[in-house]
Coordinates of C-alpha atoms in Angstrom, one line a residue:
M10 CA -29.8 -15.2 -9.8
N11 CA -26.3 -15.2 -11.1
R12 CA -25.4 -11.5 -11.2
Q13 CA -22.2 -10.1 -12.6
I14 CA -21.0 -6.8 -11.2
S15 CA -19.4 -4.2 -13.4
G16 CA -18.1 -1.3 -11.3
G17 CA -16.5 1.1 -13.8
A18 CA -13.1 2.7 -13.7
A19 CA -10.4 2.6 -11.0
P20 CA -11.0 4.1 -7.6
A21 CA -11.6 7.8 -7.6
P22 CA -10.8 9.6 -4.3
P23 CA -13.4 11.9 -2.8
E24 CA -12.9 15.6 -2.2
P25 CA -10.5 16.7 0.5
H26 CA -11.9 17.6 3.9
A27 CA -10.7 19.6 6.8
R28 CA -7.6 18.2 8.5
E29 CA -8.7 19.6 11.8
R30 CA -11.6 17.2 12.0
Y31 CA -9.3 14.3 11.5
R32 CA -6.8 15.4 14.1
A33 CA -9.5 16.1 16.6
A34 CA -10.9 12.6 16.3
V35 CA -7.6 10.8 16.6
D36 CA -5.5 10.8 19.8
F37 CA -2.1 10.9 18.1
T38 CA -0.2 10.9 21.5
R39 CA -1.9 7.7 22.5
L40 CA -1.5 6.1 19.1
S41 CA 2.2 7.0 18.7
A42 CA 3.7 6.2 22.1
R43 CA 3.4 2.4 21.8
Q44 CA 4.4 2.4 18.2
L45 CA 7.5 4.5 18.9
A46 CA 8.5 2.3 21.8
F47 CA 8.5 -0.7 19.5
D48 CA 10.3 1.1 16.7
L49 CA 13.1 2.2 19.0
G50 CA 13.5 -1.3 20.3
V51 CA 13.7 -2.8 16.9
V52 CA 16.3 -0.3 15.7
S53 CA 18.4 -1.0 18.8
L54 CA 18.1 -4.7 18.2
V55 CA 19.1 -4.4 14.6
G56 CA 22.1 -2.2 15.4
F57 CA 23.1 -4.7 18.1
V58 CA 23.0 -7.7 15.7
L59 CA 24.9 -5.8 13.0
V60 CA 27.6 -4.9 15.4
L61 CA 28.0 -8.4 16.6
V62 CA 29.3 -9.3 13.2
A63 CA 31.5 -6.2 13.0
V64 CA 33.3 -6.7 16.3
A65 CA 33.9 -10.3 15.6
F66 CA 37.0 -9.3 13.6
L67 CA 38.6 -7.2 16.3
R68 CA 41.1 -8.8 18.7
Q69 CA 41.9 -6.1 21.2
D70 CA 41.0 -6.5 24.9
G71 CA 37.3 -5.9 25.6
G72 CA 36.0 -2.7 27.2
R73 CA 38.8 -0.4 26.0
R74 CA 37.8 0.4 22.4
F75 CA 34.7 2.3 23.2
G76 CA 35.5 4.0 26.5
P77 CA 36.0 3.1 30.2
V78 CA 35.0 -0.3 31.4
W79 CA 31.9 1.1 33.2
A80 CA 30.4 2.1 29.9
A81 CA 29.9 -1.5 28.8
P82 CA 27.4 -2.6 31.5
L83 CA 25.7 0.9 31.3
G84 CA 25.3 0.6 27.5
G85 CA 24.0 -2.9 27.8
A86 CA 21.5 -1.8 30.4
L87 CA 20.2 1.0 28.2
A88 CA 19.8 -1.3 25.2
V89 CA 17.9 -3.9 27.3
G90 CA 15.7 -1.1 28.7
V91 CA 14.8 0.1 25.2
L92 CA 14.0 -3.5 24.1
A93 CA 11.9 -3.9 27.2
L94 CA 9.9 -0.8 26.2
A95 CA 9.4 -2.4 22.8
L96 CA 8.0 -5.6 24.2
W97 CA 5.7 -3.6 26.5
G98 CA 4.6 -1.4 23.6
G99 CA 3.5 -3.9 21.1
D100 CA 4.7 -7.1 19.4
V101 CA 7.8 -8.6 17.9
F102 CA 6.2 -10.3 15.0
D103 CA 6.0 -7.6 12.3
V104 CA 9.7 -6.8 12.1
P105 CA 10.1 -7.3 8.3
D106 CA 7.3 -4.8 7.5
R107 CA 8.6 -2.2 10.0
L108 CA 12.1 -2.5 8.6
S109 CA 11.0 -2.2 5.0
A110 CA 12.9 0.5 3.1
R111 CA 9.6 2.2 2.2
D112 CA 8.1 1.8 5.7
G113 CA 7.9 5.4 6.9
R114 CA 6.4 4.6 10.3
L115 CA 9.4 5.4 12.4
F116 CA 10.0 8.6 10.4
R117 CA 6.4 9.6 10.7
L118 CA 6.3 9.1 14.4
T119 CA 9.5 10.9 15.3
G120 CA 8.6 13.7 12.8
S121 CA 12.2 14.0 11.5
R122 CA 14.4 11.8 9.4
G123 CA 17.4 13.5 11.1
L124 CA 16.1 12.4 14.5
S125 CA 15.6 8.9 13.2
V126 CA 19.2 8.8 12.0
L127 CA 20.4 9.8 15.4
V128 CA 18.3 7.1 17.0
V129 CA 19.9 4.5 14.7
L130 CA 23.4 5.7 15.4
A131 CA 22.8 5.7 19.2
S132 CA 21.4 2.2 18.9
V133 CA 24.5 1.0 17.0
A134 CA 26.7 2.5 19.7
A135 CA 24.8 0.8 22.4
G136 CA 25.0 -2.4 20.5
M137 CA 28.8 -2.1 20.1
I138 CA 29.3 -1.5 23.8
T139 CA 27.0 -4.4 24.7
A140 CA 28.5 -6.8 22.3
D141 CA 32.0 -5.9 23.4
F142 CA 31.2 -6.5 27.0
V143 CA 29.2 -9.7 26.5
V144 CA 31.6 -11.4 24.2
H145 CA 35.0 -10.3 25.5
R146 CA 34.3 -10.2 29.2
L147 CA 31.7 -12.9 29.7
V148 CA 31.8 -15.5 26.9
R149 CA 35.5 -15.6 26.1
P150 CA 36.7 -16.2 29.7
A151 CA 34.2 -19.0 30.0
V152 CA 35.5 -20.9 27.0
G153 CA 39.1 -19.6 27.0
A154 CA 40.7 -22.7 28.5
A155 CA 39.2 -25.1 26.0
A156 CA 39.8 -22.9 23.0
R157 CA 43.5 -22.4 23.8
R158 CA 44.2 -26.1 23.1
G159 CA 43.2 -25.5 19.5
P160 CA 44.4 -23.2 16.7
P161 CA 44.6 -19.4 17.4
W162 CA 41.3 -18.6 15.7
A163 CA 39.4 -21.1 17.9
H164 CA 39.3 -18.8 20.9
D165 CA 36.9 -16.3 19.2
A166 CA 35.1 -18.9 17.1
V167 CA 34.0 -20.9 20.1
A168 CA 32.9 -17.8 22.0
W169 CA 30.9 -16.3 19.1
T170 CA 29.3 -19.7 18.3
L171 CA 28.0 -20.1 21.8
F172 CA 26.9 -16.5 22.0
L173 CA 25.0 -16.6 18.7
A174 CA 23.5 -19.9 19.6
V175 CA 22.1 -18.5 22.8
A176 CA 20.8 -15.4 20.9
A177 CA 19.1 -17.7 18.3
V178 CA 17.4 -19.7 21.0
A179 CA 16.1 -16.5 22.7
G180 CA 14.8 -15.3 19.3
L181 CA 13.0 -18.6 18.7
G182 CA 11.5 -18.3 22.2
L183 CA 9.9 -15.0 21.3
T184 CA 8.5 -16.0 17.9
L185 CA 7.5 -19.7 18.2
A186 CA 3.7 -20.3 18.6
R187 CA 2.5 -20.3 22.1
P188 CA -0.4 -22.5 23.5
P189 CA -3.6 -20.8 24.4
E190 CA -3.1 -18.9 27.6
A191 CA -5.4 -16.6 29.6
L192 CA -3.9 -13.2 30.2
G193 CA -4.8 -11.0 33.1
G194 CA -5.3 -7.9 31.0
R195 CA -4.2 -4.4 32.0
G196 CA -7.7 -3.4 33.1
T197 CA -10.4 -5.2 35.1
F198 CA -11.2 -8.0 32.7
A199 CA -9.9 -11.5 32.6
V200 CA -10.5 -14.7 30.6
D201 CA -11.1 -18.3 32.0
I202 CA -10.5 -21.0 29.4
E203 CA -13.3 -23.6 29.8
A204 CA -12.4 -26.0 27.1
R205 CA -10.3 -26.5 24.0
Y206 CA -11.2 -28.6 20.9
A207 CA -9.0 -29.6 17.9
L208 CA -10.0 -29.1 14.3
D209 CA -8.4 -31.0 11.3
G210 CA -7.8 -27.9 9.3
W211 CA -7.5 -24.1 9.3
P212 CA -10.8 -22.3 10.1
L213 CA -11.1 -19.1 8.1
A214 CA -14.5 -17.9 9.3
G215 CA -17.6 -19.0 11.1
A216 CA -21.3 -18.4 11.7
M217 CA -23.4 -19.5 14.7
V218 CA -26.7 -21.3 14.3
D219 CA -27.5 -21.1 18.0
G220 CA -25.5 -21.1 21.3
T221 CA -24.1 -24.6 20.7
S222 CA -23.7 -25.1 17.0
G223 CA -22.5 -23.4 13.8
Y224 CA -20.6 -23.6 10.6
L225 CA -16.9 -23.1 9.8
S226 CA -15.1 -22.6 6.5
I227 CA -12.0 -24.8 6.5
Y228 CA -9.0 -24.1 4.2
P229 CA -8.8 -24.9 1.3
D230 CA -12.1 -26.3 0.1
R231 CA -14.6 -27.4 2.9
I232 CA -17.4 -26.2 5.1
V233 CA -18.2 -28.1 8.3
R234 CA -20.9 -27.9 10.9
F235 CA -19.8 -28.2 14.5
E236 CA -21.6 -28.8 17.7
L237 CA -20.3 -27.9 21.2
P238 CA -21.0 -30.4 24.0
H239 CA -24.2 -29.6 25.9
D240 CA -26.9 -31.3 27.8
G241 CA -24.6 -33.9 29.2
Q242 CA -22.7 -34.6 25.9
E243 CA -19.0 -35.1 26.1
R244 CA -17.9 -34.9 22.5
F245 CA -17.2 -32.0 20.3
S246 CA -18.6 -33.0 16.9
V247 CA -17.6 -31.8 13.4
N248 CA -19.3 -32.9 10.2
E249 CA -18.4 -32.0 6.7
V250 CA -21.4 -30.5 4.9
A251 CA -19.8 -29.2 1.7
D252 CA -16.5 -29.8 -0.2
G253 CA -14.9 -29.1 -3.5
L254 CA -15.0 -25.3 -3.1
R255 CA -12.3 -22.9 -4.3
F256 CA -11.1 -21.4 -1.0
P257 CA -14.3 -20.6 0.8
H258 CA -14.1 -17.8 3.3
G259 CA -16.9 -15.6 4.8
L260 CA -20.1 -17.2 6.2
A261 CA -23.4 -15.8 7.1
I262 CA -26.8 -17.3 8.0
D263 CA -30.0 -15.6 7.0
G264 CA -33.1 -17.5 7.6
D265 CA -32.7 -21.0 6.2
T266 CA -29.8 -20.1 4.0
L267 CA -26.0 -20.3 4.5
F268 CA -24.2 -17.7 2.4
V269 CA -20.5 -18.4 1.6
T270 CA -17.9 -16.2 -0.1
E271 CA -15.6 -18.2 -2.5
T272 CA -12.3 -16.8 -3.5
G273 CA -12.1 -18.8 -6.8
P274 CA -9.1 -20.0 -8.7
L275 CA -5.6 -18.7 -7.8
L276 CA -2.2 -18.9 -9.4
C277 CA -1.2 -21.5 -6.7
D278 CA -3.3 -24.6 -5.9
D279 CA -2.2 -24.4 -2.2
P280 CA -1.0 -20.9 -1.3
G281 CA -1.3 -21.5 2.5
L282 CA -0.7 -18.5 4.6
V283 CA 1.7 -16.8 2.1
F284 CA 1.2 -14.7 -1.0
C285 CA 1.1 -16.9 -4.1
V286 CA 4.1 -16.0 -6.3
P287 CA 4.7 -18.6 -9.1
A288 CA 8.3 -19.2 -10.3
G289 CA 9.5 -16.6 -12.8
M290 CA 7.2 -13.9 -11.5
T291 CA 7.7 -11.1 -9.0
A292 CA 5.2 -10.5 -6.2
H293 CA 3.9 -7.5 -8.0
E294 CA 3.4 -9.3 -11.2
A295 CA 1.7 -12.2 -9.4
E296 CA -0.8 -9.8 -7.7
L297 CA -1.6 -8.1 -11.0
A298 CA -2.2 -11.5 -12.7
T299 CA -4.4 -12.7 -9.9
I300 CA -6.6 -9.6 -10.0
E301 CA -7.0 -9.8 -13.7
G302 CA -8.0 -13.4 -13.8
S303 CA -10.0 -13.5 -10.5
A304 CA -13.6 -14.7 -10.3
G305 CA -14.8 -14.5 -6.7
R306 CA -18.4 -15.6 -6.0
V307 CA -21.0 -15.5 -3.3
L308 CA -22.9 -18.9 -2.9
A309 CA -26.2 -19.5 -1.2
F310 CA -26.7 -23.0 0.3
P311 CA -30.1 -24.0 1.5
I312 CA -30.0 -25.4 5.1
E313 CA -31.7 -28.7 5.1
G314 CA -31.6 -29.9 8.7
D315 CA -28.0 -30.9 9.5
E316 CA -27.1 -30.9 5.8
L317 CA -26.7 -28.3 3.0
G318 CA -28.5 -28.4 -0.3
A319 CA -27.1 -27.6 -3.7
P320 CA -25.6 -24.0 -3.8
Q321 CA -26.6 -21.2 -6.1
A322 CA -24.2 -18.4 -7.1
I323 CA -25.9 -15.1 -6.4
L324 CA -22.8 -13.0 -7.3
S325 CA -20.0 -13.9 -9.5
D326 CA -16.8 -12.7 -11.3
L327 CA -15.9 -10.4 -8.4
P328 CA -12.2 -9.1 -8.2
V329 CA -9.9 -10.8 -5.8
V330 CA -6.3 -9.6 -4.9
C331 CA -5.0 -12.8 -3.3
H332 CA -5.9 -15.5 -0.9
Q333 CA -5.6 -13.2 2.1
H334 CA -7.2 -10.1 0.4
A335 CA -10.3 -11.8 -1.0
L336 CA -14.0 -11.8 -0.5
N337 CA -13.8 -11.7 3.2
A338 CA -16.6 -11.4 5.8
L339 CA -20.3 -11.7 5.2
E340 CA -22.6 -10.1 7.8
P341 CA -26.5 -9.8 7.8
G342 CA -27.6 -6.3 8.4
P343 CA -30.6 -5.0 10.4
D344 CA -32.1 -3.8 7.1
G345 CA -32.3 -7.4 5.8
R346 CA -29.4 -6.9 3.4
L347 CA -26.0 -8.8 3.4
Y348 CA -22.8 -6.8 3.9
M349 CA -19.5 -8.1 2.5
A350 CA -15.9 -6.9 2.9
I351 CA -13.7 -7.1 -0.1
G352 CA -9.9 -7.0 0.4
G353 CA -7.8 -4.3 -1.3
L354 CA -4.3 -4.2 -2.7
G355 CA -1.5 -6.2 -0.9
V356 CA 2.1 -5.8 -2.2
L357 CA 0.8 -3.2 -4.7
G358 CA -0.4 -1.0 -1.9
D359 CA 2.6 1.4 -2.4
R360 CA 2.3 1.2 -6.2
P361 CA -1.4 1.6 -7.0
E362 CA -0.6 3.2 -10.4
Q363 CA 0.3 -0.3 -11.7
L364 CA -3.4 -1.2 -11.6
A365 CA -3.7 0.7 -14.9
S366 CA -2.3 -2.4 -16.6
V367 CA -5.2 -4.7 -15.4
D368 CA -7.9 -5.2 -18.0
R369 CA -11.2 -5.5 -16.1
P370 CA -14.0 -3.0 -15.3
D371 CA -14.6 -3.6 -11.6
L372 CA -11.3 -2.6 -10.0
N373 CA -13.2 0.0 -7.9
L374 CA -14.6 -2.8 -5.8
L375 CA -11.2 -3.6 -4.3
G376 CA -10.9 -2.5 -0.7
T377 CA -14.6 -1.9 -0.2
V378 CA -17.6 -2.9 2.0
V379 CA -20.6 -3.6 -0.2
S380 CA -24.2 -4.6 0.5
F381 CA -26.8 -6.4 -1.5
E382 CA -30.1 -8.2 -1.2
P383 CA -30.1 -11.9 -0.3
D384 CA -30.8 -12.8 -3.9
G385 CA -27.7 -10.8 -5.1
S386 CA -29.7 -7.8 -6.4
D387 CA -29.4 -4.1 -5.6
F388 CA -25.6 -4.3 -5.2
V389 CA -24.3 -1.1 -3.6
V390 CA -20.8 0.1 -2.5
V391 CA -21.0 1.3 1.1
A392 CA -17.5 2.4 1.8
R393 CA -14.1 2.6 0.0
G394 CA -10.5 3.0 0.7
L395 CA -9.9 0.0 2.9
R396 CA -6.8 -2.3 2.7
N397 CA -8.2 -5.6 4.0
P398 CA -11.1 -5.7 6.5
Y399 CA -11.3 -9.4 7.4
D400 CA -14.4 -9.4 9.6
L401 CA -17.4 -7.2 10.2
A402 CA -19.6 -6.7 13.3
W403 CA -22.7 -4.6 14.0
G404 CA -22.2 -2.5 17.1
P405 CA -24.8 -1.8 19.8
D406 CA -25.2 1.6 18.3
G407 CA -26.4 0.2 15.0
R408 CA -23.1 1.0 13.2
L409 CA -21.0 -1.5 11.3
Y410 CA -17.4 -1.9 12.6
S411 CA -14.2 -3.6 11.3
V412 CA -10.5 -3.7 11.8
D413 CA -8.5 -2.8 8.6
N414 CA -5.1 -4.7 8.3
D415 CA -1.9 -2.8 8.2
G416 CA 0.5 -2.3 5.2
M417 CA 2.2 0.2 2.9
T418 CA 0.4 2.9 0.9
A419 CA 1.6 5.3 -1.8
Q420 CA 2.7 7.7 1.1
G421 CA 3.1 6.2 4.5
F422 CA 2.2 3.2 6.6
R423 CA -1.3 2.0 7.3
A424 CA -1.6 0.7 10.9
E425 CA -4.1 -1.9 12.1
E426 CA -7.1 0.5 12.3
V427 CA -10.4 0.0 14.2
V428 CA -12.9 1.7 11.9
A429 CA -16.7 2.4 11.8
I430 CA -18.1 1.8 8.4
T431 CA -20.4 4.5 7.2
H432 CA -22.2 5.0 3.9
G433 CA -20.1 7.0 1.5
A434 CA -17.0 6.9 3.6
H435 CA -13.5 6.8 2.0
F436 CA -10.7 5.5 4.3
G437 CA -7.8 6.7 2.1
F438 CA -6.1 3.4 1.0
P439 CA -4.0 3.0 -1.1
F440 CA -3.3 6.7 -1.2
E441 CA -2.6 7.6 2.4
G442 CA -1.3 6.0 5.6
T443 CA -2.6 6.3 9.1
F444 CA -0.3 9.2 10.1
D445 CA -0.4 11.0 6.7
P446 CA -2.3 14.3 6.4
P447 CA -5.8 13.2 5.3
E448 CA -6.3 14.9 2.0
L449 CA -8.5 12.1 0.7
R450 CA -9.8 10.3 3.8
T451 CA -13.2 11.2 5.1
E452 CA -13.4 9.1 8.2
P453 CA -10.6 8.8 10.8
P454 CA -9.7 5.5 12.6
L455 CA -11.2 5.0 16.0
W456 CA -8.0 3.3 17.3
A457 CA -4.6 2.0 16.0
L458 CA -3.7 -1.4 17.3
P459 CA -0.3 -2.8 18.1
G460 CA 0.4 -6.1 16.4
D461 CA -0.9 -7.3 13.0
G462 CA -2.9 -10.0 11.4
T463 CA -6.3 -8.9 12.7
A464 CA -9.1 -11.2 11.7
A465 CA -12.1 -11.8 13.9
V466 CA -14.2 -9.0 15.5
A467 CA -17.3 -9.4 17.8
W468 CA -19.1 -7.2 20.3
V469 CA -19.8 -8.0 24.0
D470 CA -22.0 -6.1 26.5
L471 CA -20.0 -5.3 29.6
G472 CA -22.8 -3.7 31.5
E473 CA -23.3 -0.1 32.8
R474 CA -23.2 1.3 29.2
E475 CA -19.8 -0.3 28.5
Y476 CA -19.1 -2.5 25.5
G477 CA -16.1 -4.4 24.4
L478 CA -15.0 -5.1 20.8
L479 CA -13.3 -8.5 20.8
I480 CA -10.4 -8.4 18.3
G481 CA -8.6 -11.6 17.2
Q482 CA -5.1 -11.0 16.0
L483 CA -2.0 -13.0 15.3
F484 CA -1.1 -14.7 18.7
V485 CA -3.5 -12.7 20.8
L486 CA -7.2 -12.0 21.5
R487 CA -7.7 -8.4 22.5
M488 CA -10.6 -6.3 23.7
L489 CA -11.1 -2.6 23.0
R490 CA -13.4 -1.0 25.5
F491 CA -16.1 1.6 24.5
D492 CA -18.3 3.8 26.6
A493 CA -21.8 4.7 25.4
G494 CA -22.9 8.3 25.9
E495 CA -26.3 9.6 26.8
D496 CA -27.0 9.8 23.1
G497 CA -26.1 6.1 22.6
A498 CA -22.9 7.0 20.6
L499 CA -19.9 4.8 21.3
R500 CA -16.5 6.3 22.1
V501 CA -13.3 4.5 22.9
A502 CA -12.7 4.4 26.7
R503 CA -10.1 7.0 27.7
D504 CA -8.5 4.8 30.4
N505 CA -7.2 1.2 30.1
A506 CA -9.0 1.0 26.7
L507 CA -7.1 -2.1 25.4
D508 CA -6.9 -5.4 27.2
D509 CA -5.0 -8.5 26.1
L510 CA -7.2 -11.4 27.0
L511 CA -5.9 -14.6 25.4
A512 CA -2.5 -15.7 24.0
M513 CA -2.8 -18.3 21.2
P514 CA -0.7 -20.1 18.6
G515 CA -2.1 -18.5 15.5
Y516 CA -4.7 -16.2 14.0
A517 CA -8.1 -15.8 15.8
T518 CA -10.3 -16.0 12.7
F519 CA -13.8 -16.4 14.4
V520 CA -15.1 -15.1 17.7
A521 CA -18.7 -15.4 18.9
P522 CA -20.3 -14.5 22.2
L523 CA -22.4 -17.3 23.6
P524 CA -25.3 -17.3 26.1
G525 CA -24.1 -17.2 29.7
G526 CA -21.2 -14.9 29.0
E527 CA -18.9 -17.3 27.1

């Protein structure tokens, strides 16, 4: 059946609940330490870069403007040490978000804007000392002889050009895509890479048929069936089984049917991995226009051997925020229903009041997990207040889990949160950030992850009542360890909970455990 969903008015927050329950469930010390290390490092780095420009116009001898000569190497060592803490504590890839004028993450973690200002000033001072020492006592002597043959300004120009060139190369080395690489992990788990295969497009989601074959949705318009080599085969095969779709995304197999979420038409024909903002529009205007004109669908393809039959739309005219915040994961439930994640606001996360200008009745479906029967009937909202849950996975305890992507809210910053989806839950977005007092939120996060761009999630059994939640993020595959209590309830492991398993050159959008522990 082709069923249209009408959800009513804009999201209504639930009644407030006790803050003590939230605080008891979240280990703020553990969540904050790694975030704070990164923020301090970023502030130091920004102060250092700004001062590089400022001291370029000064001509006095190095090491005398900011104190004794010994202060230069000491200040440099301190700055490098803070940056090392930042690299240990998280990632270097979400700098723009963390430096956003409205990003209150640093202020939230330090607890005081005054303390944050002191951190910034101290970082600038360290940057001035370090820049003074590096440029005037290392780089200039190395190029002085050559520069003196030219005009007077050439001395500094050559020195600064070489120094900035080296800094640029170092920055590129941190941010360029890396090849897949097994990481040892901080705990007892490691990964061996058995094989790598190339695809001719971006995989957005997948669904396994068995231990050797499955389906992938390929940006921007295809679905393919793949088969891993087995039983003496040597070739990884990929065959196109559907095309002409409008940005297919989530996949799920239920019986002899392949279910596919389709984003539908967007303002840009090929948005890629960026937000679609046509010329003449602001990002906020583009998001509002996309939501108002969106028409997401859920399609059901009959599986006919190695081919797919003609699809039927079982749900249509669903709201979509953008290509990244769309109709995301589909996951069959133990109750025979299908569960679907719908992305919430993106750039409008800190301005939810602007949704009042959008003329459609189903805005309350944004940022939700919903369930429905395989024919599209009995459509129910399971949980609200999510920013962008990309994937869903049923845990060994029978609960549904996801990771909600980070971003700004009307108050503070929303971290990458591991969450358990429960019926009737409200997770606070777009009204509250992770570290804001939970006036609206009814369920706390289970963990806040470093990094961003979380996509795939999947469970693995580690034995002895231990389980791992595999989490695919930008540039890395991680595992969050859980312990099962006597009652079967899962709790995040208290020691060495998070392991980095695999470095990779992009987003991990699909992870699936295979027979034999692969």
